[in-house]
mmCIF file of C-alpha atoms in Angstrom:
data_model
loop_
_atom_site.group_PDB
_atom_site.id
_atom_site.type_symbol
_atom_site.label_atom_id
_atom_site.label_comp_id
_atom_site.label_asym_id
_atom_site.label_seq_id
_atom_site.Cartn_x
_atom_site.Cartn_y
_atom_site.Cartn_z
ATOM 1 C CA MET A 1 19.800 151.858 229.156
ATOM 2 C CA ILE A 2 22.518 150.390 231.388
ATOM 3 C CA SER A 3 22.074 146.919 229.896
ATOM 4 C CA ILE A 4 22.260 148.352 226.354
ATOM 5 C CA LEU A 5 25.539 150.157 227.031
ATOM 6 C CA PHE A 6 26.941 147.210 228.974
ATOM 7 C CA ALA A 7 26.198 144.714 226.189
ATOM 8 C CA GLY A 8 27.843 146.944 223.583
ATOM 9 C CA ALA A 9 30.928 147.539 225.714
ATOM 10 C CA VAL A 10 31.445 143.876 226.625
ATOM 11 C CA SER A 11 31.026 142.741 223.022
ATOM 12 C CA MET A 12 33.472 145.357 221.736
ATOM 13 C CA VAL A 13 36.161 144.457 224.268
ATOM 14 C CA LEU A 14 35.731 140.749 223.557
ATOM 15 C CA THR A 15 36.194 141.189 219.810
ATOM 16 C CA LEU A 16 39.104 143.591 220.193
ATOM 17 C CA ILE A 17 40.950 141.014 222.300
ATOM 18 C CA GLY A 18 39.466 137.823 220.874
ATOM 19 C CA THR A 19 40.068 138.670 217.222
ATOM 20 C CA ARG A 20 43.774 139.202 217.839
ATOM 21 C CA TRP A 21 43.977 135.778 219.453
ATOM 22 C CA ALA A 22 41.895 134.240 216.635
ATOM 23 C CA ILE A 23 44.247 135.658 213.987
ATOM 24 C CA LYS A 24 47.237 133.939 215.594
ATOM 25 C CA TRP A 25 45.375 130.687 216.170
ATOM 26 C CA LEU A 26 43.969 130.485 212.630
ATOM 27 C CA ALA A 27 47.236 131.503 210.984
ATOM 28 C CA LYS A 28 49.167 128.884 212.953
ATOM 29 C CA ARG A 29 46.882 126.168 211.591
ATOM 30 C CA GLY A 30 46.825 127.499 208.048
ATOM 31 C CA TYR A 31 43.123 128.368 208.063
ATOM 32 C CA GLY A 32 43.458 130.970 205.334
ATOM 33 C CA GLN A 33 41.149 132.385 202.671
ATOM 34 C CA GLU A 34 41.106 130.878 199.192
ATOM 35 C CA ILE A 35 40.738 133.410 196.343
ATOM 36 C CA ARG A 36 38.831 132.789 193.099
ATOM 37 C CA ASP A 37 41.031 132.854 189.994
ATOM 38 C CA ASP A 38 38.304 134.573 187.955
ATOM 39 C CA GLY A 39 37.947 137.459 190.390
ATOM 40 C CA VAL A 40 39.887 140.699 190.789
ATOM 41 C CA LYS A 41 43.569 139.854 190.254
ATOM 42 C CA SER A 42 44.802 142.263 192.922
ATOM 43 C CA HIS A 43 43.013 140.152 195.534
ATOM 44 C CA HIS A 44 45.402 137.245 195.039
ATOM 45 C CA VAL A 45 47.759 138.830 197.576
ATOM 46 C CA LYS A 46 45.050 138.164 200.188
ATOM 47 C CA ARG A 47 45.300 134.394 199.731
ATOM 48 C CA GLY A 48 46.086 132.797 203.077
ATOM 49 C CA THR A 49 44.641 135.615 205.225
ATOM 50 C CA PRO A 50 42.887 134.000 208.225
ATOM 51 C CA THR A 51 39.151 133.630 207.723
ATOM 52 C CA MET A 52 36.101 132.504 209.751
ATOM 53 C CA GLY A 53 36.506 135.646 211.871
ATOM 54 C CA GLY A 54 32.740 135.780 212.144
ATOM 55 C CA THR A 55 32.953 133.165 214.883
ATOM 56 C CA VAL A 56 34.567 135.793 217.117
ATOM 57 C CA PHE A 57 31.883 138.462 216.836
ATOM 58 C CA ILE A 58 29.072 135.893 216.950
ATOM 59 C CA ALA A 59 30.435 134.565 220.228
ATOM 60 C CA ALA A 60 31.130 138.085 221.533
ATOM 61 C CA THR A 61 27.581 139.214 220.747
ATOM 62 C CA ILE A 62 26.017 136.261 222.547
ATOM 63 C CA VAL A 63 28.303 136.659 225.579
ATOM 64 C CA GLY A 64 27.710 140.436 225.612
ATOM 65 C CA TYR A 65 23.949 139.980 225.602
ATOM 66 C CA PHE A 66 23.867 137.417 228.406
ATOM 67 C CA ALA A 67 26.447 139.381 230.405
ATOM 68 C CA ALA A 68 24.103 142.371 230.272
ATOM 69 C CA LYS A 69 21.197 140.189 231.391
ATOM 70 C CA LEU A 70 23.258 138.882 234.296
ATOM 71 C CA PHE A 71 24.527 142.353 235.203
ATOM 72 C CA THR A 72 21.005 143.806 235.384
ATOM 73 C CA MET A 73 19.447 140.593 236.751
ATOM 74 C CA THR A 74 16.725 140.572 234.088
ATOM 75 C CA PRO A 75 15.476 137.508 232.189
ATOM 76 C CA PRO A 76 16.094 137.140 228.448
ATOM 77 C CA SER A 77 13.147 137.637 226.124
ATOM 78 C CA ALA A 78 11.807 135.377 223.391
ATOM 79 C CA SER A 79 12.470 138.005 220.699
ATOM 80 C CA ALA A 80 16.127 138.422 221.624
ATOM 81 C CA ILE A 81 16.768 134.695 221.913
ATOM 82 C CA LEU A 82 15.223 134.101 218.489
ATOM 83 C CA VAL A 83 17.358 136.792 216.821
ATOM 84 C CA LEU A 84 20.472 135.319 218.449
ATOM 85 C CA PHE A 85 19.410 131.843 217.290
ATOM 86 C CA LEU A 86 19.035 133.085 213.714
ATOM 87 C CA PHE A 87 22.373 134.916 213.952
ATOM 88 C CA ALA A 88 24.212 131.844 215.226
ATOM 89 C CA GLY A 89 22.307 129.386 213.022
ATOM 90 C CA MET A 90 23.071 131.216 209.792
ATOM 91 C CA GLY A 91 26.631 131.636 211.029
ATOM 92 C CA ALA A 92 26.863 127.864 211.510
ATOM 93 C CA VAL A 93 25.863 127.306 207.878
ATOM 94 C CA GLY A 94 28.538 129.786 206.845
ATOM 95 C CA PHE A 95 31.063 128.080 209.111
ATOM 96 C CA LEU A 96 30.535 124.772 207.320
ATOM 97 C CA ASP A 97 31.012 126.570 204.006
ATOM 98 C CA ASP A 98 34.244 128.218 205.200
ATOM 99 C CA PHE A 99 35.606 125.038 206.741
ATOM 100 C CA ILE A 100 35.094 123.054 203.534
ATOM 101 C CA LYS A 101 36.893 125.769 201.563
ATOM 102 C CA ILE A 102 39.867 125.531 203.905
ATOM 103 C CA PHE A 103 39.863 121.754 204.272
ATOM 104 C CA ARG A 104 39.650 121.135 200.527
ATOM 105 C CA GLN A 105 41.795 124.154 199.585
ATOM 106 C CA ARG A 106 39.318 125.577 197.088
ATOM 107 C CA SER A 107 37.387 128.842 196.733
ATOM 108 C CA LEU A 108 34.002 127.057 196.702
ATOM 109 C CA GLY A 109 32.705 125.448 199.876
ATOM 110 C CA LEU A 110 29.295 123.859 200.386
ATOM 111 C CA ARG A 111 27.400 122.837 197.281
ATOM 112 C CA SER A 112 24.745 125.415 196.441
ATOM 113 C CA LYS A 113 21.893 123.017 197.245
ATOM 114 C CA ALA A 114 23.378 122.045 200.597
ATOM 115 C CA LYS A 115 23.994 125.673 201.503
ATOM 116 C CA LEU A 116 20.450 126.657 200.524
ATOM 117 C CA ALA A 117 19.039 123.714 202.484
ATOM 118 C CA GLY A 118 20.930 124.789 205.600
ATOM 119 C CA GLN A 119 19.793 128.400 205.292
ATOM 120 C CA THR A 120 16.211 127.298 204.681
ATOM 121 C CA LEU A 121 16.158 124.974 207.696
ATOM 122 C CA VAL A 122 17.411 127.658 210.077
ATOM 123 C CA ALA A 123 15.087 130.295 208.601
ATOM 124 C CA VAL A 124 11.984 128.086 208.784
ATOM 125 C CA ILE A 125 12.678 127.128 212.409
ATOM 126 C CA PHE A 126 13.091 130.810 213.244
ATOM 127 C CA ALA A 127 9.901 131.798 211.406
ATOM 128 C CA VAL A 128 7.774 129.080 213.014
ATOM 129 C CA LEU A 129 9.029 129.879 216.521
ATOM 130 C CA ALA A 130 8.671 133.633 215.963
ATOM 131 C CA LEU A 131 4.919 133.132 215.529
ATOM 132 C CA GLN A 132 4.709 131.496 218.977
ATOM 133 C CA PHE A 133 5.331 132.795 222.516
ATOM 134 C CA PRO A 134 2.567 135.390 223.042
ATOM 135 C CA ASP A 135 3.131 137.704 225.998
ATOM 136 C CA GLU A 136 0.478 138.793 228.495
ATOM 137 C CA ARG A 137 -0.912 141.205 225.860
ATOM 138 C CA GLY A 138 -1.009 138.518 223.159
ATOM 139 C CA GLN A 139 1.912 140.021 221.252
ATOM 140 C CA ARG A 140 4.181 137.508 219.507
ATOM 141 C CA PRO A 141 7.766 138.161 218.362
ATOM 142 C CA ALA A 142 6.672 138.158 214.701
ATOM 143 C CA SER A 143 3.490 139.495 213.186
ATOM 144 C CA PRO A 144 1.181 138.018 210.537
ATOM 145 C CA PHE A 145 1.267 141.398 208.767
ATOM 146 C CA ILE A 146 3.910 142.664 206.357
ATOM 147 C CA SER A 147 5.365 145.791 207.895
ATOM 148 C CA PHE A 148 7.075 149.011 206.866
ATOM 149 C CA ILE A 149 7.517 151.078 210.026
ATOM 150 C CA ARG A 150 4.539 149.382 211.627
ATOM 151 C CA ASP A 151 2.305 146.532 210.559
ATOM 152 C CA ILE A 152 0.440 147.364 207.357
ATOM 153 C CA GLY A 153 -3.139 146.596 208.356
ATOM 154 C CA TRP A 154 -4.369 145.402 204.964
ATOM 155 C CA LEU A 155 -1.374 143.097 204.334
ATOM 156 C CA GLU A 156 -2.205 140.260 206.715
ATOM 157 C CA LEU A 157 -0.951 136.863 205.564
ATOM 158 C CA PRO A 158 -1.870 133.298 206.561
ATOM 159 C CA ALA A 159 0.785 131.553 208.643
ATOM 160 C CA ILE A 160 2.343 129.613 205.752
ATOM 161 C CA LEU A 161 2.791 132.788 203.709
ATOM 162 C CA VAL A 162 4.270 134.578 206.726
ATOM 163 C CA ILE A 163 6.872 131.810 206.982
ATOM 164 C CA ILE A 164 7.643 132.085 203.253
ATOM 165 C CA TRP A 165 7.896 135.892 203.509
ATOM 166 C CA ILE A 166 10.320 135.669 206.448
ATOM 167 C CA LEU A 167 12.309 133.013 204.589
ATOM 168 C CA LEU A 168 12.674 135.301 201.553
ATOM 169 C CA LEU A 169 13.680 138.233 203.756
ATOM 170 C CA ILE A 170 16.349 136.183 205.525
ATOM 171 C CA ALA A 171 17.689 134.759 202.261
ATOM 172 C CA GLY A 172 17.823 138.188 200.659
ATOM 173 C CA MET A 173 19.602 139.946 203.528
ATOM 174 C CA SER A 174 22.053 137.122 204.296
ATOM 175 C CA ASN A 175 23.096 136.827 200.673
ATOM 176 C CA GLY A 176 23.228 140.624 200.357
ATOM 177 C CA VAL A 177 25.739 140.930 203.204
ATOM 178 C CA ASN A 178 27.605 137.937 201.799
ATOM 179 C CA LEU A 179 27.983 139.634 198.409
ATOM 180 C CA ALA A 180 29.115 142.905 200.037
ATOM 181 C CA ASP A 181 31.844 141.086 201.960
ATOM 182 C CA GLY A 182 34.401 141.405 199.170
ATOM 183 C CA LEU A 183 36.595 144.299 200.316
ATOM 184 C CA ASP A 184 38.427 144.872 203.586
ATOM 185 C CA GLY A 185 36.002 146.267 206.149
ATOM 186 C CA LEU A 186 33.164 146.972 203.716
ATOM 187 C CA ALA A 187 30.516 144.599 205.077
ATOM 188 C CA THR A 188 31.690 145.080 208.669
ATOM 189 C CA GLY A 189 31.406 148.860 208.603
ATOM 190 C CA ALA A 190 28.128 148.862 206.689
ATOM 191 C CA SER A 191 26.552 146.299 209.052
ATOM 192 C CA MET A 192 27.761 148.261 212.064
ATOM 193 C CA MET A 193 25.841 151.313 210.823
ATOM 194 C CA VAL A 194 22.620 149.350 210.346
ATOM 195 C CA PHE A 195 22.734 147.690 213.759
ATOM 196 C CA GLY A 196 23.571 151.056 215.313
ATOM 197 C CA ALA A 197 20.413 152.389 213.671
ATOM 198 C CA TYR A 198 18.406 149.460 215.037
ATOM 199 C CA THR A 199 19.701 150.224 218.523
ATOM 200 C CA LEU A 200 18.177 153.703 218.234
ATOM 201 C CA ILE A 201 14.952 152.382 216.677
ATOM 202 C CA CYS A 202 14.464 149.818 219.454
ATOM 203 C CA ILE A 203 15.148 152.392 222.179
ATOM 204 C CA TRP A 204 12.557 154.698 220.605
ATOM 205 C CA GLN A 205 10.042 151.864 220.273
ATOM 206 C CA PHE A 206 10.576 150.953 223.932
ATOM 207 C CA ASN A 207 9.987 154.558 225.045
ATOM 208 C CA GLN A 208 6.817 154.691 222.905
ATOM 209 C CA SER A 209 5.641 151.114 223.470
ATOM 210 C CA CYS A 210 1.935 150.366 223.600
ATOM 211 C CA ALA A 211 2.702 148.154 226.608
ATOM 212 C CA THR A 212 3.591 151.169 228.784
ATOM 213 C CA ALA A 213 1.423 153.983 230.068
ATOM 214 C CA GLN A 214 3.414 156.713 228.312
ATOM 215 C CA GLY A 215 3.216 154.831 225.019
ATOM 216 C CA VAL A 216 -0.544 154.369 224.875
ATOM 217 C CA GLY A 217 -2.036 156.137 221.873
ATOM 218 C CA ALA A 218 -2.136 156.144 218.102
ATOM 219 C CA LYS A 219 1.631 156.618 217.818
ATOM 220 C CA CYS A 220 2.728 153.737 220.065
ATOM 221 C CA TYR A 221 4.543 150.663 218.746
ATOM 222 C CA GLU A 222 3.242 147.105 219.016
ATOM 223 C CA VAL A 223 6.608 145.360 219.383
ATOM 224 C CA ARG A 224 6.948 142.526 221.859
ATOM 225 C CA ASP A 225 10.392 143.148 223.399
ATOM 226 C CA PRO A 226 11.861 146.438 222.102
ATOM 227 C CA HIS A 227 14.249 147.002 225.010
ATOM 228 C CA ASP A 228 15.772 143.552 224.781
ATOM 229 C CA LEU A 229 16.105 143.896 221.012
ATOM 230 C CA ALA A 230 18.028 147.120 221.663
ATOM 231 C CA VAL A 231 20.403 145.121 223.871
ATOM 232 C CA VAL A 232 20.983 142.629 221.037
ATOM 233 C CA ALA A 233 21.488 145.411 218.472
ATOM 234 C CA ALA A 234 23.946 147.202 220.762
ATOM 235 C CA ALA A 235 25.872 143.966 221.354
ATOM 236 C CA LEU A 236 26.089 143.439 217.594
ATOM 237 C CA THR A 237 27.229 147.022 217.022
ATOM 238 C CA GLY A 238 29.901 146.800 219.707
ATOM 239 C CA ALA A 239 31.147 143.452 218.435
ATOM 240 C CA LEU A 240 31.507 144.837 214.912
ATOM 241 C CA PHE A 241 33.349 147.921 216.209
ATOM 242 C CA GLY A 242 35.948 145.633 217.756
ATOM 243 C CA PHE A 243 36.161 143.391 214.713
ATOM 244 C CA LEU A 244 36.595 146.339 212.319
ATOM 245 C CA TRP A 245 39.833 147.232 214.132
ATOM 246 C CA TRP A 246 41.352 144.072 212.640
ATOM 247 C CA ASN A 247 39.220 143.803 209.498
ATOM 248 C CA ALA A 248 39.907 147.307 208.144
ATOM 249 C CA SER A 249 42.322 147.624 205.227
ATOM 250 C CA PRO A 250 44.704 145.896 205.131
ATOM 251 C CA ALA A 251 42.603 143.181 206.746
ATOM 252 C CA LYS A 252 44.350 140.867 209.196
ATOM 253 C CA ILE A 253 41.319 138.573 209.176
ATOM 254 C CA PHE A 254 38.139 138.038 207.141
ATOM 255 C CA MET A 255 34.694 137.351 208.586
ATOM 256 C CA GLY A 256 34.060 134.653 205.978
ATOM 257 C CA ASP A 257 30.631 133.254 205.212
ATOM 258 C CA THR A 258 30.437 132.527 208.941
ATOM 259 C CA GLY A 259 30.136 136.229 209.607
ATOM 260 C CA SER A 260 28.344 137.480 206.509
ATOM 261 C CA LEU A 261 25.520 134.931 206.568
ATOM 262 C CA GLY A 262 25.147 135.418 210.316
ATOM 263 C CA LEU A 263 24.965 139.209 210.020
ATOM 264 C CA GLY A 264 22.416 139.037 207.211
ATOM 265 C CA GLY A 265 20.296 136.689 209.279
ATOM 266 C CA ALA A 266 20.485 138.956 212.323
ATOM 267 C CA LEU A 267 19.566 141.960 210.184
ATOM 268 C CA ALA A 268 16.481 140.191 208.816
ATOM 269 C CA GLY A 269 15.611 138.982 212.319
ATOM 270 C CA MET A 270 15.728 142.524 213.695
ATOM 271 C CA ALA A 271 13.491 143.721 210.853
ATOM 272 C CA VAL A 272 10.903 141.013 211.572
ATOM 273 C CA MET A 273 10.889 141.600 215.335
ATOM 274 C CA THR A 274 10.708 145.407 215.121
ATOM 275 C CA ARG A 275 8.003 145.443 212.401
ATOM 276 C CA THR A 276 10.323 147.211 209.932
ATOM 277 C CA GLU A 277 10.519 144.557 207.226
ATOM 278 C CA LEU A 278 10.309 146.950 204.266
ATOM 279 C CA LEU A 279 12.232 149.749 205.975
ATOM 280 C CA VAL A 280 15.238 147.414 206.280
ATOM 281 C CA LEU A 281 15.572 147.530 202.495
ATOM 282 C CA LEU A 282 16.446 151.217 202.903
ATOM 283 C CA LEU A 283 18.432 150.914 206.142
ATOM 284 C CA GLY A 284 20.516 148.187 204.480
ATOM 285 C CA GLY A 285 20.463 149.981 201.139
ATOM 286 C CA LEU A 286 24.068 149.145 200.281
ATOM 287 C CA PHE A 287 23.342 145.424 200.510
ATOM 288 C CA VAL A 288 20.299 145.857 198.261
ATOM 289 C CA LEU A 289 22.390 147.841 195.763
ATOM 290 C CA VAL A 290 25.140 145.216 195.669
ATOM 291 C CA THR A 291 22.624 142.399 195.241
ATOM 292 C CA ALA A 292 20.815 144.305 192.497
ATOM 293 C CA SER A 293 24.100 144.743 190.601
ATOM 294 C CA VAL A 294 24.574 140.957 190.495
ATOM 295 C CA ILE A 295 20.977 140.347 189.402
ATOM 296 C CA LEU A 296 21.263 142.974 186.661
ATOM 297 C CA GLN A 297 24.609 141.603 185.489
ATOM 298 C CA VAL A 298 23.341 138.040 185.197
ATOM 299 C CA GLY A 299 19.992 139.049 183.735
ATOM 300 C CA TYR A 300 21.496 141.373 181.104
ATOM 301 C CA PHE A 301 24.044 138.726 180.105
ATOM 302 C CA LYS A 302 21.344 136.085 179.597
ATOM 303 C CA ILE A 303 19.024 138.424 177.686
ATOM 304 C CA THR A 304 21.727 139.667 175.308
ATOM 305 C CA LYS A 305 23.048 136.166 174.763
ATOM 306 C CA LYS A 306 19.583 134.939 173.864
ATOM 307 C CA ALA A 307 18.968 137.914 171.573
ATOM 308 C CA THR A 308 22.332 138.174 169.813
ATOM 309 C CA GLY A 309 24.146 134.959 170.610
ATOM 310 C CA VAL A 310 26.824 136.884 172.496
ATOM 311 C CA GLY A 311 26.327 137.734 176.166
ATOM 312 C CA LYS A 312 27.146 141.292 177.208
ATOM 313 C CA ARG A 313 27.827 142.733 180.654
ATOM 314 C CA LEU A 314 26.566 145.924 182.286
ATOM 315 C CA PHE A 315 29.543 146.054 184.646
ATOM 316 C CA LEU A 316 33.154 145.026 184.203
ATOM 317 C CA ILE A 317 32.568 142.562 187.015
ATOM 318 C CA ALA A 318 29.924 142.050 189.695
ATOM 319 C CA PRO A 319 29.251 142.724 192.555
ATOM 320 C CA LEU A 320 29.350 146.497 192.066
ATOM 321 C CA HIS A 321 32.295 147.293 194.355
ATOM 322 C CA HIS A 322 34.584 145.110 192.241
ATOM 323 C CA HIS A 323 33.491 147.024 189.130
ATOM 324 C CA PHE A 324 35.005 150.198 190.584
ATOM 325 C CA GLU A 325 38.170 148.314 191.482
ATOM 326 C CA MET A 326 38.468 147.245 187.862
ATOM 327 C CA LEU A 327 38.079 150.903 186.867
ATOM 328 C CA GLY A 328 41.232 151.643 188.837
ATOM 329 C CA TRP A 329 39.846 152.894 192.157
ATOM 330 C CA GLU A 330 41.941 152.063 195.208
ATOM 331 C CA GLN A 331 40.247 149.500 197.443
ATOM 332 C CA VAL A 332 40.167 151.856 200.426
ATOM 333 C CA ASN A 333 38.470 154.557 198.310
ATOM 334 C CA VAL A 334 35.756 152.130 197.214
ATOM 335 C CA VAL A 335 35.151 151.072 200.813
ATOM 336 C CA ILE A 336 34.938 154.614 202.202
ATOM 337 C CA ARG A 337 32.653 155.819 199.408
ATOM 338 C CA PHE A 338 30.380 152.812 199.825
ATOM 339 C CA TRP A 339 30.325 153.478 203.573
ATOM 340 C CA ILE A 340 29.147 157.009 202.740
ATOM 341 C CA ILE A 341 26.343 155.543 200.614
ATOM 342 C CA GLN A 342 25.376 153.190 203.451
ATOM 343 C CA GLY A 343 25.510 156.052 205.942
ATOM 344 C CA LEU A 344 23.132 158.086 203.792
ATOM 345 C CA CYS A 345 20.759 155.115 203.584
ATOM 346 C CA VAL A 346 20.742 154.829 207.374
ATOM 347 C CA VAL A 347 20.178 158.566 207.860
ATOM 348 C CA ILE A 348 17.294 158.600 205.368
ATOM 349 C CA GLY A 349 15.801 155.454 206.903
ATOM 350 C CA LEU A 350 15.951 156.880 210.428
ATOM 351 C CA GLY A 351 14.538 160.153 209.140
ATOM 352 C CA ILE A 352 11.540 158.362 207.614
ATOM 353 C CA PHE A 353 11.078 156.327 210.796
ATOM 354 C CA TYR A 354 10.980 159.482 212.941
ATOM 355 C CA ALA A 355 8.902 161.473 210.456
ATOM 356 C CA GLU A 356 6.226 158.763 210.509
ATOM 357 C CA TRP A 357 5.966 159.119 214.298
ATOM 358 C CA VAL A 358 5.828 162.917 214.149
ATOM 359 C CA THR A 359 3.063 162.915 211.557
ATOM 360 C CA GLY A 360 1.215 160.039 213.228
#
């Protein structure tokens, strides 16, 4: 427990201090956000706000984790290192996207194919490595089974399909967080709730692990490194707490694709490692909702255009949070109400997780 608290505290302090320094450094060099002309008009005032803030909480999370390992003199685990690799790797793809936007002074960065190729490369490396490194009990970081709260015994997949499944999960969550990162503090606060939930889940899985004497039984969890995953989740939560101080409305800095792609990757990585791959769709319900709004908007437009010759829209604009802005809601009201939705998703998800253990 000491390492979990220490990682969270170190990460939070680093982002509280480091983000302030990053704002000054980025602003001095003109590394500001470009705003799309076809988006919400009120966002044009945000043009020039420092971006790529995700680099701060990615670095703070990694330092916080290894500081906790050093403080407790315990070795890092394969599961934790792989989640951090996915977090940083997806963040690196986002960093290239952000840098191109700034360098070329346009709202679009990497070409879609290049961005997808980068995400795919990182995700495939993660998936392949996650199926390696068995411990003394034969447990690997990832499982060949699709999971909900535990592995679903009749949903075992061959290795190639496991890699494809993990790839889809990473792509879905990283793009979901990326789409939600459109209002000050929205994605930061929502992600903080989910990683806070994963801290609790990992602590519970560690206390009820099949690898320990007290965890042996039908209700124990077959997760390779639950305690170390709790350290990573706590470091992420602490880092986002510190970043939200500067990212809350009115935002002094944006996380950029550096942060949003990295957070989505870390979220998917935690789901894979903790055997909660389907539960994450509920824990990260806001990201699923936002993604669904874009899919519905595009799909409805194409269907109506094909049927009538004139495309129609379900929402005034997508993603969903911008629709409410267009209806006249204040940005801060949209953010707080969407945080409430995300909070409810987390509470329900944790409730289902605990209820499954109680009922066996």
